[in-house]
Coordinates of C-alpha atoms and ligand atoms in Angstrom, one line a residue:
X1 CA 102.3 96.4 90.0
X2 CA 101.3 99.8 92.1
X3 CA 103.1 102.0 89.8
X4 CA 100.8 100.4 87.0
X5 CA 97.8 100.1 88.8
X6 CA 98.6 103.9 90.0
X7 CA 98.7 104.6 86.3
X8 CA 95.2 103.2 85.1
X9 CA 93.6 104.4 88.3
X10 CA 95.2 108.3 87.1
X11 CA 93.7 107.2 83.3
X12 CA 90.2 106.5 85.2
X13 CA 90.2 109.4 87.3
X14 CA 90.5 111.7 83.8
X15 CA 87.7 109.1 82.3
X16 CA 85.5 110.3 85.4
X17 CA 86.1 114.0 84.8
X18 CA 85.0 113.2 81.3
X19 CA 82.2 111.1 82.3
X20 CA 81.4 114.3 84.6
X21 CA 80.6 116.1 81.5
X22 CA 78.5 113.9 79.6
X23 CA 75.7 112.2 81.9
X24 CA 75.7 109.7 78.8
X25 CA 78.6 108.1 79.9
X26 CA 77.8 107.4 83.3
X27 CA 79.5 104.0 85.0
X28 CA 78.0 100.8 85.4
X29 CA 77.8 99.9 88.7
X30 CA 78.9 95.9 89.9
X31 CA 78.3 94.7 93.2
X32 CA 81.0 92.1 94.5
X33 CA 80.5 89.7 97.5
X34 CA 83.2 88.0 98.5
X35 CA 82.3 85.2 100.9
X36 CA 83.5 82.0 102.4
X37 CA 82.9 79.6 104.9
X38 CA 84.5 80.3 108.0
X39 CA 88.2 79.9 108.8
X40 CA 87.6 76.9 110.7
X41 CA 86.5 75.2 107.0
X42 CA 89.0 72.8 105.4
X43 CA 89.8 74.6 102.1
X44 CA 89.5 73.3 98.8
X45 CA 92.5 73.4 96.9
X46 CA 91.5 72.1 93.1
X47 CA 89.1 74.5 91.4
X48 CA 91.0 76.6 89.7
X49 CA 89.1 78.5 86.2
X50 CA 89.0 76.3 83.6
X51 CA 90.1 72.5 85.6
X52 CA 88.6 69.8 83.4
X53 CA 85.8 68.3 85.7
X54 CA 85.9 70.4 88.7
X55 CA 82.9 70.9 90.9
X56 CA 82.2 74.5 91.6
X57 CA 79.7 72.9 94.6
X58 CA 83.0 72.1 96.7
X59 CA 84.0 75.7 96.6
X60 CA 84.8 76.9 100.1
X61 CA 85.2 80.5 99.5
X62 CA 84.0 82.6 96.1
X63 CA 83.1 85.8 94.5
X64 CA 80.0 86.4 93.3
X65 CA 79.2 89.7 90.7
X66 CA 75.9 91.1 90.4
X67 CA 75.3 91.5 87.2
X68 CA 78.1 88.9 86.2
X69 CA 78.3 91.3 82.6
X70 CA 78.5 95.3 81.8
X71 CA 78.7 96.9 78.8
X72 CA 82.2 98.3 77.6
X73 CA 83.1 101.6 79.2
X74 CA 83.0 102.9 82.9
X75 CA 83.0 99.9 85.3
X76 CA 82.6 100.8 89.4
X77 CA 83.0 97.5 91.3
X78 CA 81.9 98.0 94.4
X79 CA 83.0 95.1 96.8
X80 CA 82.2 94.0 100.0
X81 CA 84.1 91.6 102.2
X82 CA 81.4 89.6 103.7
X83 CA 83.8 87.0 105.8
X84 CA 83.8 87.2 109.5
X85 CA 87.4 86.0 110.0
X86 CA 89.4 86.1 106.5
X87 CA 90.7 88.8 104.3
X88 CA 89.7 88.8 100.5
X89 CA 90.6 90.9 97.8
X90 CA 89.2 91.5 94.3
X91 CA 91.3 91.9 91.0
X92 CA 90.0 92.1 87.3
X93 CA 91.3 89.9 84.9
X94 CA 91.5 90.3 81.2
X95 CA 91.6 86.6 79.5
X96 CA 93.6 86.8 76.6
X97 CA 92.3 83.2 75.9
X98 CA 89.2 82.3 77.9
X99 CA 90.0 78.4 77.3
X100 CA 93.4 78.6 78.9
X101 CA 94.3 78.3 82.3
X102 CA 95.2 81.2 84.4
X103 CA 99.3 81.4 84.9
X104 CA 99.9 79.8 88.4
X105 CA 102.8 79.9 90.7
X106 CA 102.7 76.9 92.5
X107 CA 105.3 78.1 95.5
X108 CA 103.5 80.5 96.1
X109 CA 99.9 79.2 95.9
X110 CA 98.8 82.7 93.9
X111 CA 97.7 83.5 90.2
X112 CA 101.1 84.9 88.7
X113 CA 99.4 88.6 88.5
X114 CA 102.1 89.8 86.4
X115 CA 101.8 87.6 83.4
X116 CA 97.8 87.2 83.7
X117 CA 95.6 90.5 82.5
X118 CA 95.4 92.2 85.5
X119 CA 93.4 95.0 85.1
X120 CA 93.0 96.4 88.7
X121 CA 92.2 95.8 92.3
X122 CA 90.4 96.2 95.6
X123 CA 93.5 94.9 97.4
X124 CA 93.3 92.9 101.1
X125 CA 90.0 94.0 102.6
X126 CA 89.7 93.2 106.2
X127 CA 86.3 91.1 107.1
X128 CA 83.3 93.3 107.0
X129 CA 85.1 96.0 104.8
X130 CA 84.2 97.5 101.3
X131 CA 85.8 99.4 98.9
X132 CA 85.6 100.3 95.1
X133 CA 87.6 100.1 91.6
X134 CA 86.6 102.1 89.0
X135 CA 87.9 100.9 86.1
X136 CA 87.6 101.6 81.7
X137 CA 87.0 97.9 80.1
X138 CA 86.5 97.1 76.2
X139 CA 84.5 93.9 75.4
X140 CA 86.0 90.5 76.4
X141 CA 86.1 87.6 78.7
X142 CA 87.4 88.8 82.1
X143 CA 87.6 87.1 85.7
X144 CA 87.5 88.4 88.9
X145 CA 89.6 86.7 91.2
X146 CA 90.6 86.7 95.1
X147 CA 94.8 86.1 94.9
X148 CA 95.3 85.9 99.1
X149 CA 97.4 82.7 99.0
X150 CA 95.5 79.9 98.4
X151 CA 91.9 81.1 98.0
X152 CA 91.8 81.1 93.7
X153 CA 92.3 77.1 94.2
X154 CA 89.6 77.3 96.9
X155 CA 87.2 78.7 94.2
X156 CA 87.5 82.4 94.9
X157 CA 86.7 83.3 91.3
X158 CA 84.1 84.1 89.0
X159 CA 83.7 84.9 85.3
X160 CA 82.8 88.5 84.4
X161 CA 81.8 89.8 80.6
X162 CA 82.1 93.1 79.1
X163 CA 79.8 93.3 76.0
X164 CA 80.0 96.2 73.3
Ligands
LIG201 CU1 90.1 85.5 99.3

């Protein structure tokens, strides 16, 4: 998906120029931890968004979003990698359907980015690293996720709103 993400991040650079010009339409800011437990931590491997009965207090790995909302418009998410051993990434997803599932490929232990609303990504920070994604969201349900194989299931996910 580079070509598309190339696209929206050439869209957000022209929304930035514009933003530029008018102070009002300055970018809310989003902090992103991603965290986890130490390589040497079994991982948990049933808490994906939206399993009936799953206990988010097993996660071994997660993202947390500070705020967890923003209004629509300019989004900066500025994300750190706070693991000492394991690489994380952040991607924005738009849920068509907040009640459904996220599409899965099992093989493959990953969200199937292609088919879910991927809307952009800070993409395989090392441990201690940062980086930001400046993206244009309307109003909906979104998640943020971690796709490194494996981690999503482990609990690498949190939900994320965009109000008008
Ligand atoms: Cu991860």
């Amino acid at each position: 998906m580079r070509a598309f993400r190339n696209t929206v991040l050439a869209m957000v650079s022209g929304l930035a120029l514009a933003a530029s010009a008018s102070a009002a339409l300055a970018a809310t800011i989003v902090k992103v931890d991603l965290w986890d437990k130490g390589a040497g931590t079994e991982m948990a491997t049933n808490l994906a968004y939206a399993t009936a009965g799953m206990d988010m207090s097993k996660a071994t790995m997660g993202v947390k979003a500070t705020p967890a909302t923003a209004a629509a418009g300019i989004v900066s998410f500025e994300v750190t990698n706070d693991s000492k051993d394991t690489v994380h990434e952040m991607i924005v997803m738009y849920l068509a359907d907040p009640a459904q599932a996220l599409p899965y490929i099992v093989a493959d232990s990953k969200v199937d980015e292609d088919k879910a609303g991927d809307k952009g990504e800070v993409s395989e920070l090392d441990p201690g690293k940062s980086g930001t994604l400046t993206v244009a969201l309307k109003p909906g349900k979104y998640i943020l996720i971690c796709n490194v194989a494996g981690h999503f299931m482990a609990g690498m996910w949190t939900p994320f709103e965009v109000t008008k």
